[in-house]
Amino acid sequence: MFKKNSFYDFAYRRFTRNRLAVIGFAVTLFFVIMALFAPLIAPHEPSEFFFVEGQNVYDKYAAPSSEHLLGTDSLGRDVFSRLVYGARVTMMVALLAVSISTVIGTVIGLLSGYFGKIIDNIFMRLVDIVISFPVLFLLISISTIMDPSIWIVIFAIGFVSWTSTARLVRAEVLRVKELDYIAAARACGTSNLKIIVKHILPNILAPIMVQVTIGTAQAILMEASLSFLGVGVQQPTPSWGNMLMDAQKLLVLRDMPWIWIPPGVVNLLLVLAIYFVGDGLRDAFDSRQ
Amino acid sequence: MSKTILRVEDLSVRFRTEEGVFNAVDNISFTLEEQKTLAIVGESGSGKSVTSLAIMQLLAENGHISSGEIYVDDENILNMSSSQVQHNILGKKISMIFQEPMTALNPILKIGDQITESIIEHQGTGKKEAYEIALDTLKQVGIPSPEQRIKQFPHELSGGMRQRVMIAMALVTRPKIMIADEPTTALDVTIEAQILNLIEQLKSTFKTSILFVTHDLNVVADIADDVIVMYCGQIIERGPVVDIFENPQHPYTKGLLATMPTLEDHKGELPTIQGGVPSITQRPGGCYFHPRCPHRMKKCETQSPGVYTVGQQQVKCFLFEGNKEERNDGK
Amino acid sequence: MLKYIAKRLVMSIPVIIGITILSFGIMKLSPGDPLANFVNPSISMEDLEASRDALGLNDPLHVQYFKWIGEVVRGNFGYTYSGNHQISALIMERLPNTIILTLSAFVLSFVVGIPVGVIAAVKKNSRLDYSLTFLSLVGVAIPSFFFGLLVIYLFALVLGIFPSGGMENIRAGYTGFAYFTDILHHLILPAIVLSLGNIASVSRFTRSNMLDVLKEDYIRTARAKGLRNKVILYKHAFRNALIPVVTIFGLSIPFLFSGAYITESIFNWPGMGQLGIKAIQDREYGIIMALNLITATLVLLGNLTSDILYAVVDPRIRN
């Protein structure tokens, strides 16, 4: 799969030997498939309302049955179908948000670490400012001043969570910059852009990949929290976070576990699986072992 | 004839790596006599440090002693439980000083605390008495104003001072053996000379035997009584220091000595031995040295040579096949 | 040491300014006209303009910013749009409750997290280590609102050992010690929920630090000295491993405040988070902005404290 005995070959072998990491990867893959093929898997449309037979009344809070595997919610919608489509929303939000935060964080980290001095100082103070705001506060502020939509959620998470990537990339650049061949390339007058792109970036890719993995897990949690609080993904679009909103009612919490336990459990499972992958990657890339 | 204080027999150390299991130290035997200095010389990868760590039972997690015996005062410490070794041997009968005085001292404990803790542990003295002993030892290793230094943290001392502290720490319990693993490699040349002098001088004050591990032949000439030359985990030549320097036999030892810069001889480039030490995963068949050897013969590629006696020396090389053969394992 | 602290203080000045600008910016970006909500359709455009002028809403932005800062440093965050409540008073009413909750969670995080991490590291690769590592990963991965709901479901609704929400039993009207234990009774579940993620990250961090330290040269030195395992672990390794843990004292503060939003809203805990959620629903931007500013400042102070603490515990920086 990789060139034999290369860095990635060793990492690949170490990763596949790590049982938890492989299980995590399989579970993640399962949810990716679920998201991709949601229309084939889900028995109903996620926003389809069901009525009590023969009556013009929503069939709400129906217990699980063969018709509705996980019952129906407070508006008479099929919980299982919403769960399946929710995987789509969750994945899309998380992946796009992480793409944004990774690009911002990597660029800022590279510039900061490579050029140092005043550029570094400005960017690092910016990081200090952003991390002084609890992430959720910032997200909530952003989501309230804009009209809530799925795109706002994506951009908000992306623009709030780049700081750890920036710090990581900066530290890695500082480490790599001192390596002999990069010092040599600088001495030879190779352009800065070329050094960064051709020499530095490939060398710090491994920790960035770990960070992307962990960042995805965190983005999923952030989206779920925002949606749960009502400032994230809005009804009728299903998300694993907003599906738990109903459970704030004591009645639902106590008597209708099918409404809130499944979305919570799948959320936990996916995040846990991604963390396993992240931990596995970190150990696999750690050549000291 | 002096008394043997440390006897290592048929010691092998194995390391588990991603590519398999390898012998880092291969069936070596040697003895250390009372109040003598034995130097183990070799390039990195020769197994010299692993040997010293194996004696101290400080091997990394993926390494273990696969066979052999280590006698300290005629007691095989490999038969002892780890707590017995901890309690009766380490820091009490054998002490060790390391290469990097910068990292070998705990950064957040005061010098005094780090020295007194072994006294308290091994001699059961009270804090106050231990403090006096520590102060005294610091004076003996030549630390100026020890009353002040003893209250300082490692980072407040220079590299040379830190190594003196390490030596004080090692000697404070008056061990019979001190293992010094490249103790001067990280130091400047002038400081190096001071530290070597100090070790030499303390050897007689404290009546200690020294196992001195180094890659630097210059240092060996200054300090050792006997020399062991290691290559790829095996002993390839041994003998008294004078003989090894005046009359090296093994092509590798000859090569090593030829690469030593001397004051008299400035002309031309220093000769080097071709190639490098093969990594533990890529050792050749036959004699491990044959790919780099100027005198290699056909059988060197397939057979491992025995050990032959040449004067006071023992050499593991087919060139001396006509001489008296020792046991094949290098003993 | 003093120089180090001074340097940290100077470095935090631009951060404070940045925080205020960001808070102000967020407020200014808020959609709509704060007055539009209560405009009586019969009011004339002139009257509307007059009240805008009176509120300073027509000034240039930087003038508004400095006016606002001037008020803020005097502790005046203005008034709510509806009901004309003083925002600072509203917040002061809630602040202590949030501090009780976050402080309990903070203490819990470290009191539980550090020993768990140390035990896992010392028993590395044992079954205990694997279980603890797995559990702490679950702690990081579980959405806090889901964990909160589970805890309420189990301990309040099914088992009935703890109240499902609120901060005190108002109807009982406890006083003195009974009042204290009543609050404690209400505090336990939300404090556990709020601290879970933090316990998990503290223990993971402690474990990996401890493992790193155990590979250090000075630990080998300590072994070579023939010290007991206990002395090596606790005197030499643990103290060194603890130093970096101090840095997450500071980092855990924003984490806990974020968590407080969710925990307070699930448990009906009358703190700033709950106030914030209500402010979002009512579009009370003044409150949101004040909360942002206050928590950001608290976080900054927390970071500063943990940096100073770092210098106190590490002699290499202290001198």
Short mmCIF file of N, CA and C in Angstrom, two decimals, chain C residues 178-249:
data_model
loop_
_atom_site.label_atom_id
_atom_site.label_comp_id
_atom_site.label_asym_id
_atom_site.label_seq_id
_atom_site.Cartn_x
_atom_site.Cartn_y
_atom_site.Cartn_z
N ALA C 178 -28.83 23.29 57.02
CA ALA C 178 -29.76 22.55 56.16
C ALA C 178 -29.79 23.18 54.77
N TYR C 179 -29.71 24.50 54.71
CA TYR C 179 -29.69 25.22 53.45
C TYR C 179 -28.44 24.83 52.65
N PHE C 180 -27.33 24.76 53.37
CA PHE C 180 -26.06 24.39 52.74
C PHE C 180 -26.12 22.98 52.16
N THR C 181 -26.60 22.02 52.95
CA THR C 181 -26.65 20.65 52.44
C THR C 181 -27.68 20.54 51.31
N ASP C 182 -28.71 21.34 51.35
CA ASP C 182 -29.71 21.32 50.28
C ASP C 182 -29.06 21.75 48.97
N ILE C 183 -28.27 22.81 49.03
CA ILE C 183 -27.58 23.27 47.82
C ILE C 183 -26.60 22.21 47.34
N LEU C 184 -25.89 21.61 48.29
CA LEU C 184 -24.93 20.56 47.96
C LEU C 184 -25.63 19.42 47.23
N HIS C 185 -26.79 19.08 47.74
CA HIS C 185 -27.59 18.00 47.17
C HIS C 185 -27.96 18.32 45.72
N HIS C 186 -28.28 19.58 45.48
CA HIS C 186 -28.63 19.99 44.13
C HIS C 186 -27.39 20.11 43.24
N LEU C 187 -26.25 20.36 43.89
CA LEU C 187 -25.02 20.65 43.15
C LEU C 187 -24.37 19.40 42.57
N ILE C 188 -24.52 18.26 43.27
CA ILE C 188 -23.72 17.08 42.93
C ILE C 188 -23.86 16.65 41.47
N LEU C 189 -25.12 16.45 41.01
CA LEU C 189 -25.27 15.98 39.62
C LEU C 189 -24.70 16.96 38.60
N PRO C 190 -25.11 18.25 38.65
CA PRO C 190 -24.54 19.14 37.63
C PRO C 190 -23.03 19.26 37.71
N ALA C 191 -22.47 19.22 38.91
CA ALA C 191 -21.01 19.33 39.02
C ALA C 191 -20.33 18.13 38.36
N ILE C 192 -20.91 16.93 38.56
CA ILE C 192 -20.33 15.75 37.93
C ILE C 192 -20.43 15.85 36.41
N VAL C 193 -21.62 16.26 35.94
CA VAL C 193 -21.81 16.35 34.48
C VAL C 193 -20.84 17.37 33.89
N LEU C 194 -20.71 18.52 34.57
CA LEU C 194 -19.84 19.56 34.03
C LEU C 194 -18.38 19.14 34.05
N SER C 195 -17.99 18.36 35.07
CA SER C 195 -16.57 18.05 35.19
C SER C 195 -16.15 16.84 34.37
N LEU C 196 -17.11 16.02 33.94
CA LEU C 196 -16.73 14.74 33.31
C LEU C 196 -15.70 14.88 32.19
N GLY C 197 -16.00 15.75 31.23
CA GLY C 197 -15.08 15.91 30.10
C GLY C 197 -13.71 16.36 30.58
N ASN C 198 -13.73 17.25 31.58
CA ASN C 198 -12.48 17.79 32.10
C ASN C 198 -11.70 16.74 32.88
N ILE C 199 -12.41 15.94 33.68
CA ILE C 199 -11.75 14.83 34.39
C ILE C 199 -11.04 13.96 33.37
N ALA C 200 -11.77 13.67 32.29
CA ALA C 200 -11.21 12.79 31.26
C ALA C 200 -9.97 13.40 30.64
N SER C 201 -10.03 14.70 30.29
CA SER C 201 -8.83 15.23 29.63
C SER C 201 -7.68 15.41 30.62
N VAL C 202 -8.00 15.77 31.87
CA VAL C 202 -6.92 15.89 32.86
C VAL C 202 -6.24 14.53 33.06
N SER C 203 -7.03 13.46 33.12
CA SER C 203 -6.40 12.17 33.40
C SER C 203 -5.59 11.70 32.18
N ARG C 204 -6.10 11.95 30.99
CA ARG C 204 -5.32 11.59 29.80
C ARG C 204 -4.01 12.35 29.74
N PHE C 205 -4.12 13.65 30.06
CA PHE C 205 -2.92 14.50 30.02
C PHE C 205 -1.92 14.07 31.09
N THR C 206 -2.42 13.81 32.30
CA THR C 206 -1.53 13.38 33.38
C THR C 206 -0.85 12.06 33.02
N ARG C 207 -1.62 11.14 32.46
CA ARG C 207 -1.05 9.84 32.10
C ARG C 207 0.08 10.01 31.10
N SER C 208 -0.16 10.78 30.06
CA SER C 208 0.88 10.87 29.03
C SER C 208 2.10 11.64 29.55
N ASN C 209 1.87 12.64 30.41
CA ASN C 209 3.01 13.34 31.03
C ASN C 209 3.83 12.41 31.88
N MET C 210 3.11 11.63 32.67
CA MET C 210 3.77 10.72 33.58
C MET C 210 4.61 9.72 32.77
N LEU C 211 4.05 9.22 31.69
CA LEU C 211 4.80 8.26 30.86
C LEU C 211 6.02 8.91 30.23
N ASP C 212 5.86 10.17 29.78
CA ASP C 212 7.02 10.89 29.22
C ASP C 212 8.11 11.05 30.27
N VAL C 213 7.70 11.47 31.47
CA VAL C 213 8.68 11.72 32.52
C VAL C 213 9.40 10.41 32.89
N LEU C 214 8.65 9.31 32.91
CA LEU C 214 9.28 8.04 33.28
C LEU C 214 10.37 7.63 32.30
N LYS C 215 10.36 8.22 31.10
CA LYS C 215 11.42 7.91 30.13
C LYS C 215 12.63 8.84 30.28
N GLU C 216 12.54 9.81 31.19
CA GLU C 216 13.61 10.80 31.29
C GLU C 216 14.88 10.20 31.90
N ASP C 217 16.00 10.85 31.57
CA ASP C 217 17.29 10.39 32.09
C ASP C 217 17.34 10.41 33.61
N TYR C 218 16.73 11.44 34.22
CA TYR C 218 16.87 11.54 35.67
C TYR C 218 16.12 10.44 36.41
N ILE C 219 15.13 9.85 35.73
CA ILE C 219 14.46 8.70 36.35
C ILE C 219 15.41 7.50 36.33
N ARG C 220 16.16 7.37 35.22
CA ARG C 220 17.17 6.31 35.15
C ARG C 220 18.22 6.53 36.24
N THR C 221 18.60 7.79 36.44
CA THR C 221 19.55 8.09 37.51
C THR C 221 18.99 7.63 38.86
N ALA C 222 17.72 7.96 39.08
CA ALA C 222 17.12 7.60 40.36
C ALA C 222 17.09 6.08 40.54
N ARG C 223 16.82 5.37 39.45
CA ARG C 223 16.85 3.90 39.53
C ARG C 223 18.27 3.42 39.83
N ALA C 224 19.24 4.04 39.16
CA ALA C 224 20.63 3.63 39.36
C ALA C 224 21.06 3.86 40.80
N LYS C 225 20.39 4.79 41.48
CA LYS C 225 20.74 5.04 42.88
C LYS C 225 20.13 4.01 43.81
N GLY C 226 19.33 3.11 43.24
CA GLY C 226 18.75 2.07 44.06
C GLY C 226 17.63 2.56 44.97
N LEU C 227 16.94 3.61 44.53
CA LEU C 227 15.83 4.11 45.34
C LEU C 227 14.63 3.17 45.20
N ARG C 228 13.75 3.24 46.20
CA ARG C 228 12.54 2.42 46.13
C ARG C 228 11.63 2.90 45.01
N ASN C 229 10.85 1.99 44.45
CA ASN C 229 9.94 2.36 43.37
C ASN C 229 9.01 3.51 43.77
N LYS C 230 8.55 3.46 45.02
CA LYS C 230 7.63 4.51 45.48
C LYS C 230 8.29 5.88 45.41
N VAL C 231 9.55 5.92 45.89
CA VAL C 231 10.27 7.20 45.88
C VAL C 231 10.48 7.67 44.44
N ILE C 232 10.84 6.72 43.58
CA ILE C 232 11.07 7.08 42.17
C ILE C 232 9.78 7.62 41.56
N LEU C 233 8.68 6.92 41.81
CA LEU C 233 7.42 7.33 41.19
C LEU C 233 6.91 8.66 41.73
N TYR C 234 6.89 8.77 43.06
CA TYR C 234 6.21 9.95 43.61
C TYR C 234 7.11 11.14 43.81
N LYS C 235 8.35 10.89 44.25
CA LYS C 235 9.23 12.04 44.47
C LYS C 235 9.83 12.52 43.15
N HIS C 236 10.29 11.60 42.32
CA HIS C 236 10.98 12.02 41.11
C HIS C 236 10.06 12.19 39.91
N ALA C 237 9.17 11.24 39.68
CA ALA C 237 8.36 11.31 38.46
C ALA C 237 7.13 12.19 38.64
N PHE C 238 6.35 11.92 39.67
CA PHE C 238 5.06 12.59 39.82
C PHE C 238 5.20 14.12 39.86
N ARG C 239 6.15 14.60 40.65
CA ARG C 239 6.29 16.05 40.77
C ARG C 239 6.62 16.70 39.45
N ASN C 240 7.46 16.03 38.66
CA ASN C 240 7.78 16.59 37.35
C ASN C 240 6.60 16.50 36.39
N ALA C 241 5.84 15.43 36.52
CA ALA C 241 4.70 15.26 35.61
C ALA C 241 3.60 16.27 35.91
N LEU C 242 3.58 16.72 37.16
CA LEU C 242 2.51 17.64 37.58
C LEU C 242 2.68 19.04 37.01
N ILE C 243 3.93 19.43 36.73
CA ILE C 243 4.17 20.80 36.29
C ILE C 243 3.34 21.19 35.06
N PRO C 244 3.39 20.38 33.98
CA PRO C 244 2.57 20.77 32.83
C PRO C 244 1.07 20.72 33.11
N VAL C 245 0.67 19.92 34.09
CA VAL C 245 -0.76 19.84 34.41
C VAL C 245 -1.27 21.21 34.86
N VAL C 246 -0.37 21.97 35.50
CA VAL C 246 -0.75 23.31 35.95
C VAL C 246 -1.24 24.16 34.78
N THR C 247 -0.64 23.96 33.60
CA THR C 247 -1.05 24.78 32.46
C THR C 247 -2.50 24.53 32.08
N ILE C 248 -3.01 23.32 32.35
CA ILE C 248 -4.41 23.13 31.97
C ILE C 248 -5.37 23.60 33.05
N PHE C 249 -4.84 24.05 34.19
CA PHE C 249 -5.72 24.81 35.10
C PHE C 249 -6.37 25.94 34.30
#
